[in-house]
Tab-separated table of C-alpha atoms in Angstrom:
chain	number	residue	atom	x	y	z
A	1	MET	CA	-12.697	-18.078	-14.930
A	2	SER	CA	-14.183	-19.045	-11.858
A	3	SER	CA	-13.396	-17.687	-8.395
A	4	SER	CA	-14.523	-18.191	-4.731
A	5	ARG	CA	-13.863	-14.725	-4.222
A	6	VAL	CA	-16.370	-11.878	-3.949
A	7	SER	CA	-17.571	-10.825	-7.403
A	8	PHE	CA	-16.566	-7.121	-8.651
A	9	ALA	CA	-19.975	-6.273	-9.470
A	10	ALA	CA	-21.016	-7.594	-5.655
A	11	ASP	CA	-18.727	-5.259	-4.253
A	12	VAL	CA	-19.565	-2.032	-6.371
A	13	ASP	CA	-23.046	-3.087	-5.548
A	14	PHE	CA	-22.337	-2.798	-2.042
A	15	LEU	CA	-20.336	0.333	-2.197
A	16	ARG	CA	-22.998	2.096	-4.017
A	17	GLN	CA	-25.199	1.046	-0.958
A	18	HIS	CA	-23.244	3.752	1.150
A	19	GLY	CA	-21.899	6.178	-1.448
A	20	ASP	CA	-21.151	6.928	-5.028
A	21	VAL	CA	-18.884	4.823	-6.620
A	22	LEU	CA	-16.828	5.932	-9.652
A	23	LEU	CA	-15.255	3.089	-12.159
A	24	LEU	CA	-12.455	3.787	-14.453
A	25	ARG	CA	-12.667	1.170	-17.475
A	26	ALA	CA	-9.509	-0.146	-19.337
A	27	SER	CA	-10.150	-0.853	-23.375
A	28	HIS	CA	-9.582	-4.538	-22.534
A	29	GLY	CA	-12.577	-4.845	-20.090
A	30	ALA	CA	-10.720	-4.365	-16.539
A	31	CYS	CA	-12.117	-2.009	-14.182
A	32	VAL	CA	-11.145	-0.107	-11.235
A	33	ALA	CA	-13.631	1.279	-8.579
A	34	VAL	CA	-12.626	4.660	-6.819
A	35	SER	CA	-14.706	6.067	-3.899
A	36	ALA	CA	-14.456	9.797	-3.043
A	37	LYS	CA	-16.562	9.285	-0.001
A	38	TYR	CA	-13.590	7.134	1.415
A	39	GLN	CA	-10.756	9.889	0.771
A	40	GLY	CA	-9.936	9.126	-3.099
A	41	ARG	CA	-9.230	5.717	-2.480
A	42	VAL	CA	-9.132	2.918	-5.136
A	43	MET	CA	-11.402	0.268	-3.264
A	44	THR	CA	-11.122	-2.204	-5.521
A	45	SER	CA	-10.568	-3.797	-9.005
A	46	THR	CA	-11.225	-6.380	-11.604
A	47	VAL	CA	-9.577	-8.176	-14.653
A	48	SER	CA	-13.355	-8.155	-16.513
A	49	PRO	CA	-16.451	-6.846	-15.614
A	50	ALA	CA	-17.596	-10.287	-14.461
A	51	GLY	CA	-14.804	-11.239	-12.658
A	52	PRO	CA	-13.681	-11.211	-8.989
A	53	SER	CA	-12.867	-8.122	-6.705
A	54	LEU	CA	-9.260	-8.087	-6.385
A	55	GLY	CA	-9.254	-5.579	-3.494
A	56	TRP	CA	-10.096	-6.086	-0.101
A	57	VAL	CA	-13.307	-4.149	0.708
A	58	ASN	CA	-13.997	-4.191	4.792
A	59	ARG	CA	-17.757	-4.516	4.746
A	60	PRO	CA	-18.816	-4.691	8.227
A	61	VAL	CA	-16.816	-1.399	9.008
A	62	ILE	CA	-18.446	0.251	5.908
A	63	ALA	CA	-21.786	-0.828	6.945
A	64	ALA	CA	-21.374	0.448	10.262
A	65	SER	CA	-20.828	4.042	8.927
A	66	ALA	CA	-17.623	4.059	11.556
A	67	VAL	CA	-16.162	7.507	11.622
A	68	GLY	CA	-13.413	8.770	13.858
A	69	THR	CA	-12.253	5.556	15.108
A	70	ALA	CA	-8.521	4.697	15.887
A	71	PHE	CA	-8.774	3.608	12.117
A	72	ASP	CA	-11.533	3.640	9.766
A	73	ASN	CA	-10.566	0.528	8.254
A	74	TYR	CA	-12.755	0.733	5.148
A	75	GLY	CA	-10.315	-1.491	3.001
A	76	GLY	CA	-8.923	-0.443	-0.469
A	77	GLU	CA	-6.140	-1.478	-2.512
A	78	ASP	CA	-4.660	2.078	-3.104
A	79	ARG	CA	-5.285	4.674	-0.235
A	80	PHE	CA	-3.211	8.039	0.610
A	81	TRP	CA	-1.506	8.245	3.855
A	82	LEU	CA	1.156	10.317	5.661
A	83	GLY	CA	4.110	9.124	7.563
A	84	PRO	CA	5.598	8.719	10.195
A	85	GLU	CA	3.245	6.551	11.905
A	86	GLY	CA	5.712	6.293	15.283
A	87	GLY	CA	8.489	7.876	16.724
A	88	GLN	CA	9.371	11.403	18.223
A	89	PHE	CA	7.888	12.815	14.995
A	90	ALA	CA	5.070	10.532	14.780
A	91	LEU	CA	1.746	11.848	13.141
A	92	PHE	CA	-0.459	9.058	14.848
A	93	PHE	CA	0.439	9.719	18.448
A	94	ALA	CA	-0.656	12.865	20.093
A	95	PRO	CA	2.054	15.001	22.073
A	96	GLY	CA	2.766	13.761	25.527
A	97	THR	CA	1.280	10.142	24.576
A	98	ALA	CA	2.822	7.052	25.231
A	99	PHE	CA	3.635	5.094	21.924
A	100	GLU	CA	0.820	2.475	22.870
A	101	LEU	CA	-2.116	0.981	21.085
A	102	GLU	CA	-4.628	2.851	23.365
A	103	HIS	CA	-3.075	6.390	22.273
A	104	TRP	CA	-2.748	5.526	18.688
A	105	GLN	CA	-4.912	7.552	16.420
A	106	THR	CA	-5.224	7.514	12.527
A	107	PRO	CA	-4.855	11.342	11.601
A	108	HIS	CA	-8.805	12.366	11.267
A	109	GLU	CA	-7.555	14.347	7.886
A	110	LEU	CA	-6.446	10.955	6.381
A	111	GLN	CA	-9.779	9.017	6.942
A	112	GLU	CA	-12.813	11.542	7.467
A	113	GLY	CA	-14.494	13.677	4.765
A	114	THR	CA	-15.370	13.279	1.245
A	115	TRP	CA	-12.658	14.227	-1.160
A	116	GLU	CA	-14.554	15.826	-4.326
A	117	PRO	CA	-13.214	15.182	-7.342
A	118	SER	CA	-11.516	18.233	-9.478
A	119	ALA	CA	-11.213	16.244	-12.637
A	120	VAL	CA	-13.063	12.907	-14.143
A	121	SER	CA	-12.410	11.049	-17.138
A	122	ASP	CA	-13.587	7.581	-18.239
A	123	ASN	CA	-9.923	6.390	-17.313
A	124	SER	CA	-8.610	8.730	-14.758
A	125	ILE	CA	-9.595	10.874	-11.489
A	126	GLU	CA	-8.052	13.537	-9.793
A	127	PHE	CA	-8.268	15.244	-6.211
A	128	SER	CA	-6.987	18.152	-4.341
A	129	ARG	CA	-7.260	18.373	-0.751
A	130	VAL	CA	-6.254	21.011	1.727
A	131	MET	CA	-5.177	19.437	5.350
A	132	ARG	CA	-3.217	20.743	8.095
A	133	VAL	CA	-1.521	17.624	10.533
A	134	ASN	CA	0.394	17.820	13.839
A	135	ASN	CA	3.209	15.465	14.855
A	136	HIS	CA	4.262	14.191	18.151
A	137	ALA	CA	6.535	16.903	18.630
A	138	GLY	CA	4.157	19.644	17.888
A	139	THR	CA	5.192	20.427	14.554
A	140	GLY	CA	1.929	21.531	12.531
A	141	PHE	CA	1.988	20.959	8.756
A	142	GLU	CA	0.051	23.079	6.314
A	143	LEU	CA	-0.329	21.359	2.858
A	144	THR	CA	-2.143	20.708	-0.150
A	145	VAL	CA	-2.487	17.046	-1.439
A	146	GLY	CA	-2.836	16.154	-5.174
A	147	ARG	CA	-3.904	12.710	-6.283
A	148	ARG	CA	-4.355	11.314	-9.763
A	149	ILE	CA	-5.682	7.669	-10.408
A	150	ALA	CA	-5.481	6.131	-13.800
A	151	VAL	CA	-6.088	2.784	-15.156
A	152	MET	CA	-3.504	1.213	-17.271
A	153	ASP	CA	-3.469	0.116	-20.820
A	154	VAL	CA	-1.283	-2.527	-22.297
A	155	GLN	CA	1.396	0.074	-24.005
A	156	SER	CA	1.711	1.512	-20.168
A	157	VAL	CA	2.009	-1.982	-18.973
A	158	ALA	CA	4.677	-2.781	-21.362
A	159	LYS	CA	6.678	0.634	-20.939
A	160	GLU	CA	6.575	0.109	-17.154
A	161	LEU	CA	6.946	-3.591	-16.647
A	162	GLY	CA	8.772	-4.160	-19.900
A	163	VAL	CA	6.234	-7.285	-20.316
A	164	THR	CA	3.095	-7.591	-22.571
A	165	PRO	CA	0.709	-10.133	-20.992
A	166	ALA	CA	-0.007	-13.407	-22.989
A	167	ALA	CA	-3.448	-13.720	-24.525
A	168	GLU	CA	-3.870	-16.437	-21.743
A	169	VAL	CA	-3.415	-14.049	-19.021
A	170	GLN	CA	-6.305	-11.728	-17.504
A	171	TRP	CA	-5.297	-8.458	-15.922
A	172	VAL	CA	-5.747	-5.190	-14.779
A	173	ALA	CA	-3.313	-2.022	-13.732
A	174	PHE	CA	-3.683	1.222	-12.416
A	175	ARG	CA	-1.432	3.966	-11.129
A	176	SER	CA	-1.920	6.850	-8.302
A	177	TYR	CA	0.201	9.910	-8.811
A	178	ASN	CA	0.537	11.548	-5.508
A	179	GLN	CA	1.900	14.776	-4.317
A	180	VAL	CA	2.301	17.259	-1.363
A	181	THR	CA	2.683	20.847	-1.687
A	182	ASN	CA	3.983	22.922	1.395
A	183	THR	CA	1.528	25.585	1.971
A	184	SER	CA	2.879	26.937	5.088
A	185	THR	CA	4.883	29.896	5.690
A	186	THR	CA	7.946	28.116	6.996
A	187	ALA	CA	10.201	24.988	5.448
A	188	TRP	CA	10.034	21.644	6.550
A	189	THR	CA	12.865	20.741	8.267
A	190	GLU	CA	14.429	17.413	9.715
A	191	GLN	CA	15.060	19.047	13.270
A	192	ALA	CA	11.031	19.729	13.584
A	193	GLY	CA	9.911	16.431	12.178
A	194	LEU	CA	9.473	15.609	8.239
A	195	ILE	CA	6.577	14.029	6.555
A	196	SER	CA	6.107	11.462	3.891
A	197	ILE	CA	3.766	10.223	1.306
A	198	TRP	CA	2.618	6.737	2.027
A	199	SER	CA	0.913	4.499	-0.441
A	200	LEU	CA	-0.977	1.433	1.051
A	201	GLY	CA	-2.933	-1.473	-0.913
A	202	MET	CA	-5.114	-3.880	1.298
A	203	PHE	CA	-5.641	-7.230	-0.312
A	204	ALA	CA	-7.899	-10.426	0.785
A	205	PRO	CA	-5.149	-13.230	1.650
A	206	ALA	CA	-5.705	-16.970	1.043
A	207	ASP	CA	-3.627	-19.599	3.267
A	208	ASP	CA	-0.947	-19.763	0.246
A	209	THR	CA	-0.129	-15.966	-0.204
A	210	TRP	CA	3.307	-15.559	0.075
A	211	VAL	CA	5.070	-11.683	-0.668
A	212	ILE	CA	7.860	-11.705	-2.722
A	213	VAL	CA	10.303	-8.832	-2.723
A	214	PRO	CA	13.526	-8.790	-4.747
A	215	PHE	CA	16.256	-6.461	-2.876
A	216	GLU	CA	19.510	-4.887	-3.944
A	217	LYS	CA	22.443	-7.259	-3.171
A	218	ALA	CA	24.971	-4.843	-2.894
A	219	GLY	CA	23.003	-2.459	-0.837
A	220	GLN	CA	23.713	-1.329	2.778
A	221	GLY	CA	22.632	-2.302	6.165
A	222	PRO	CA	20.260	-4.944	6.903
A	223	ILE	CA	18.512	-6.913	4.275
A	224	VAL	CA	15.060	-6.685	5.929
A	225	SER	CA	13.634	-5.357	9.126
A	226	SER	CA	11.171	-7.913	10.537
A	227	ASP	CA	10.903	-6.998	14.093
A	228	TYR	CA	7.811	-4.601	14.426
A	229	PHE	CA	5.770	-7.194	16.206
A	230	GLY	CA	8.687	-9.425	17.493
A	231	ALA	CA	10.740	-11.907	15.804
A	232	LEU	CA	9.140	-14.269	12.847
A	233	PRO	CA	9.463	-17.608	12.557
A	234	PRO	CA	11.342	-19.105	9.572
A	235	GLU	CA	8.427	-20.668	8.065
A	236	ARG	CA	7.126	-17.052	7.660
A	237	LEU	CA	9.752	-15.213	6.669
A	238	ARG	CA	12.926	-16.255	4.339
A	239	VAL	CA	15.706	-14.347	3.074
A	240	ASP	CA	17.515	-15.737	-0.202
A	241	GLU	CA	20.801	-13.970	-0.402
A	242	ALA	CA	22.078	-15.691	-3.310
A	243	SER	CA	19.057	-15.384	-5.300
A	244	GLY	CA	18.103	-11.529	-3.686
A	245	VAL	CA	14.730	-12.062	-2.405
A	246	VAL	CA	12.765	-11.992	0.436
A	247	THR	CA	9.634	-14.223	0.550
A	248	PHE	CA	6.869	-13.487	3.365
A	249	LEU	CA	3.931	-15.255	4.350
A	250	ALA	CA	0.710	-13.183	4.142
A	251	ASP	CA	-2.043	-15.188	5.043
A	252	GLY	CA	-4.170	-12.729	7.290
A	253	LYS	CA	-3.865	-15.263	10.236
A	254	TYR	CA	-0.331	-13.583	11.999
A	255	ARG	CA	0.292	-10.234	12.978
A	256	SER	CA	3.839	-9.401	11.390
A	257	LYS	CA	5.531	-6.586	9.064
A	258	ILE	CA	8.565	-6.276	7.323
A	259	GLY	CA	10.155	-3.227	5.795
A	260	LEU	CA	13.018	-2.631	3.115
A	261	SER	CA	15.187	0.501	3.427
A	262	GLN	CA	15.954	2.674	0.273
A	263	SER	CA	19.738	1.151	0.171
A	264	ARG	CA	17.769	-2.210	-0.236
A	265	SER	CA	14.798	-1.465	-2.384
A	266	ARG	CA	14.118	-2.074	-5.707
A	267	PRO	CA	11.140	-0.245	-7.439
A	268	VAL	CA	9.061	-3.512	-7.571
A	269	ALA	CA	7.591	-6.328	-5.124
A	270	GLY	CA	4.769	-8.433	-5.527
A	271	SER	CA	2.662	-11.118	-3.862
A	272	TYR	CA	1.431	-14.537	-5.230
A	273	THR	CA	-0.979	-16.944	-4.585
A	274	ALA	CA	-0.971	-20.269	-6.267
A	275	SER	CA	-4.549	-21.600	-5.362
A	276	GLU	CA	-6.204	-18.708	-7.071
A	277	LYS	CA	-3.696	-18.298	-9.877
A	278	ARG	CA	-2.882	-14.591	-9.031
A	279	LEU	CA	0.163	-12.400	-9.370
A	280	THR	CA	0.083	-9.219	-7.801
A	281	ILE	CA	2.806	-6.451	-8.266
A	282	ILE	CA	3.436	-3.073	-7.108
A	283	ARG	CA	5.970	-0.641	-8.764
A	284	TYR	CA	6.897	2.703	-6.873
A	285	SER	CA	9.090	5.606	-7.186
A	286	VAL	CA	12.519	4.818	-5.662
A	287	PRO	CA	15.088	7.783	-5.588
A	288	GLN	CA	18.620	7.341	-7.167
A	289	ALA	CA	20.356	9.323	-4.557
A	290	PRO	CA	20.175	8.691	-0.892
A	291	GLN	CA	17.179	10.498	0.993
A	292	PRO	CA	15.863	10.824	4.559
A	293	TYR	CA	13.081	7.945	4.981
A	294	VAL	CA	11.040	8.539	7.882
A	295	ASN	CA	11.123	5.879	10.993
A	296	SER	CA	7.702	4.524	11.799
A	297	THR	CA	8.698	2.401	14.567
A	298	TRP	CA	6.556	3.078	18.005
A	299	GLN	CA	9.554	4.600	20.013
A	300	VAL	CA	11.634	7.302	20.428
A	301	GLN	CA	14.380	7.004	17.564
A	302	GLU	CA	18.012	7.263	17.552
A	303	GLN	CA	17.622	7.229	13.855
A	304	PRO	CA	14.510	8.936	12.805
A	305	TYR	CA	15.286	9.179	9.099
A	306	ALA	CA	16.700	5.481	8.646
A	307	GLY	CA	12.954	4.317	7.831
A	308	ASP	CA	11.597	1.891	5.077
A	309	LEU	CA	10.694	2.309	1.644
A	310	PHE	CA	8.891	-0.695	1.127
A	311	ASN	CA	6.784	-2.223	3.522
A	312	SER	CA	4.398	-5.513	4.038
A	313	TYR	CA	1.790	-5.868	6.403
A	314	ASN	CA	0.029	-9.386	7.425
A	315	HIS	CA	-3.079	-8.685	9.758
A	316	GLY	CA	-3.801	-11.401	12.426
A	317	THR	CA	-3.186	-11.968	16.046
A	318	SER	CA	0.138	-12.969	17.836
A	319	THR	CA	-1.349	-15.983	19.633
A	320	PRO	CA	-0.893	-18.941	17.145
A	321	GLY	CA	-4.093	-20.524	16.571
A	322	GLN	CA	-6.459	-17.568	17.106
A	323	LEU	CA	-8.054	-15.598	13.998
A	324	ALA	CA	-8.363	-11.686	13.676
A	325	GLU	CA	-11.539	-10.266	13.394
A	326	PHE	CA	-10.507	-9.304	9.600
A	327	ARG	CA	-7.943	-11.157	7.290
A	328	PHE	CA	-5.944	-9.036	5.116
A	329	TYR	CA	-2.538	-7.990	3.736
A	330	GLU	CA	-0.911	-4.661	2.595
A	331	LEU	CA	1.601	-3.708	0.057
A	332	GLU	CA	2.979	-0.515	0.742
A	333	SER	CA	5.488	2.167	-0.561
A	334	SER	CA	6.763	5.525	1.001
A	335	SER	CA	8.059	8.742	-0.463
A	336	PRO	CA	11.194	10.349	1.104
A	337	GLY	CA	10.761	12.830	3.848
A	338	ALA	CA	9.262	15.986	2.588
A	339	LEU	CA	12.259	18.482	2.693
A	340	LEU	CA	10.319	21.403	1.466
A	341	SER	CA	10.040	25.186	1.370
A	342	PRO	CA	6.979	27.060	0.935
A	343	GLY	CA	5.548	26.385	-2.259
A	344	GLU	CA	7.593	23.103	-3.092
A	345	THR	CA	6.154	19.866	-3.899
A	346	LEU	CA	6.860	16.603	-3.548
A	347	ARG	CA	5.544	13.449	-5.552
A	348	HIS	CA	5.504	9.771	-5.231
A	349	GLU	CA	4.178	7.062	-7.786
A	350	HIS	CA	2.404	3.943	-7.098
A	351	GLN	CA	1.254	1.154	-9.650
A	352	THR	CA	-0.847	-1.804	-8.831
A	353	TYR	CA	-1.096	-4.699	-11.305
A	354	HIS	CA	-2.993	-8.180	-11.086
A	355	PHE	CA	-2.399	-10.931	-13.532
A	356	ILE	CA	-4.500	-13.788	-13.161
A	357	GLY	CA	-3.303	-17.242	-15.478
A	358	GLU	CA	-1.880	-20.388	-15.685
A	359	ARG	CA	1.337	-20.699	-13.466
A	360	PRO	CA	3.837	-21.085	-16.695
A	361	PHE	CA	2.513	-17.486	-17.661
A	362	LEU	CA	2.832	-15.940	-14.320
A	363	ASP	CA	5.922	-17.071	-14.079
A	364	ALA	CA	7.326	-15.545	-16.970
A	365	ILE	CA	5.947	-12.218	-15.658
A	366	ALA	CA	7.811	-12.982	-12.384
A	367	GLN	CA	11.218	-13.923	-13.794
A	368	GLN	CA	11.089	-10.618	-16.247
A	369	VAL	CA	9.646	-8.254	-13.433
A	370	LEU	CA	10.760	-9.323	-10.115
A	371	GLY	CA	13.925	-11.086	-11.426
A	372	VAL	CA	12.920	-14.637	-9.814
A	373	SER	CA	10.881	-17.559	-10.315
A	374	LEU	CA	7.574	-18.133	-8.500
A	375	SER	CA	9.451	-21.550	-7.286
A	376	VAL	CA	10.644	-19.305	-4.656
A	377	VAL	CA	7.790	-19.845	-2.609
A	378	PRO	CA	6.407	-22.872	-1.495
A	379	GLY	CA	3.841	-24.803	-3.010
A	380	PRO	CA	2.745	-26.520	-6.462
């Protein structure tokens, strides 16, 4: 299989010039690259040792050894963060600062320092990390983070997605199990602010990359939030209420973001790039009972626990025709707010699947898993 993408081997060679990389291998030849140096994140993956690199690796930032910037954007298709980003309980704005870009700072605990593995095997790796973070309201959180990354075999894919990829389809799948434990002496409360587990995957876009998000038609409230950076033009965001699907252009050329609440979220979403014959699917934890989800909008909020469970971010500028320095898009999921007493634990799982093959085979997977045909997005 040919591809214009950077090869997996080339990305791994580059990463190894700047730090150790652990490779998790599946029995069918797929491979996942994990970096302890970059906070236990999955940097990239591939369907075969000679295949393309399917995550987005931000080479200039890694080569510059950037540390402590507002966002040490190393890339990676599964990283661990904590929410909320904005609002009166924000973790990304210090107390007393305005919700403006010049004051935005990723918590240092989330992007600095090596996460030493606590257990390693051929197909999984575990990390444990002690940290403290503070929110915009001045509340401090002492916690232990647990994280396990595992490559998936065909039996696991069949169990989770209800499909067995055809022989004509190449694929790779992995999952991250993430948890936070309250190690402080006081309970975490809505009044003082809650934190949540935030799983984010970064991918390299093409001009024809579309995010596909099925939604619960019987859910309450708006179907999709799309005004994070201003209203989106109709050629970039489409809501098909009859089919129960949102489609969002993720070409890395226009700064934009969408989100779905718990009431509207299903446990799966994905993206499709026809020019690369690639279908990406993420699957994640969705609680059955209503839960408080932290709100990350950059303002003092009337409803700080009416936030999103699923998000997708498309990088770029807000000026038509002007390109950003980097092109990427994200598929994200979040846990509920962690209403934890001392010693209690909250868990969140996030799975990533890449399927590469001819459209009819990918369409069959999309219909089974996402509940819609790939015909919902423009293009051949």
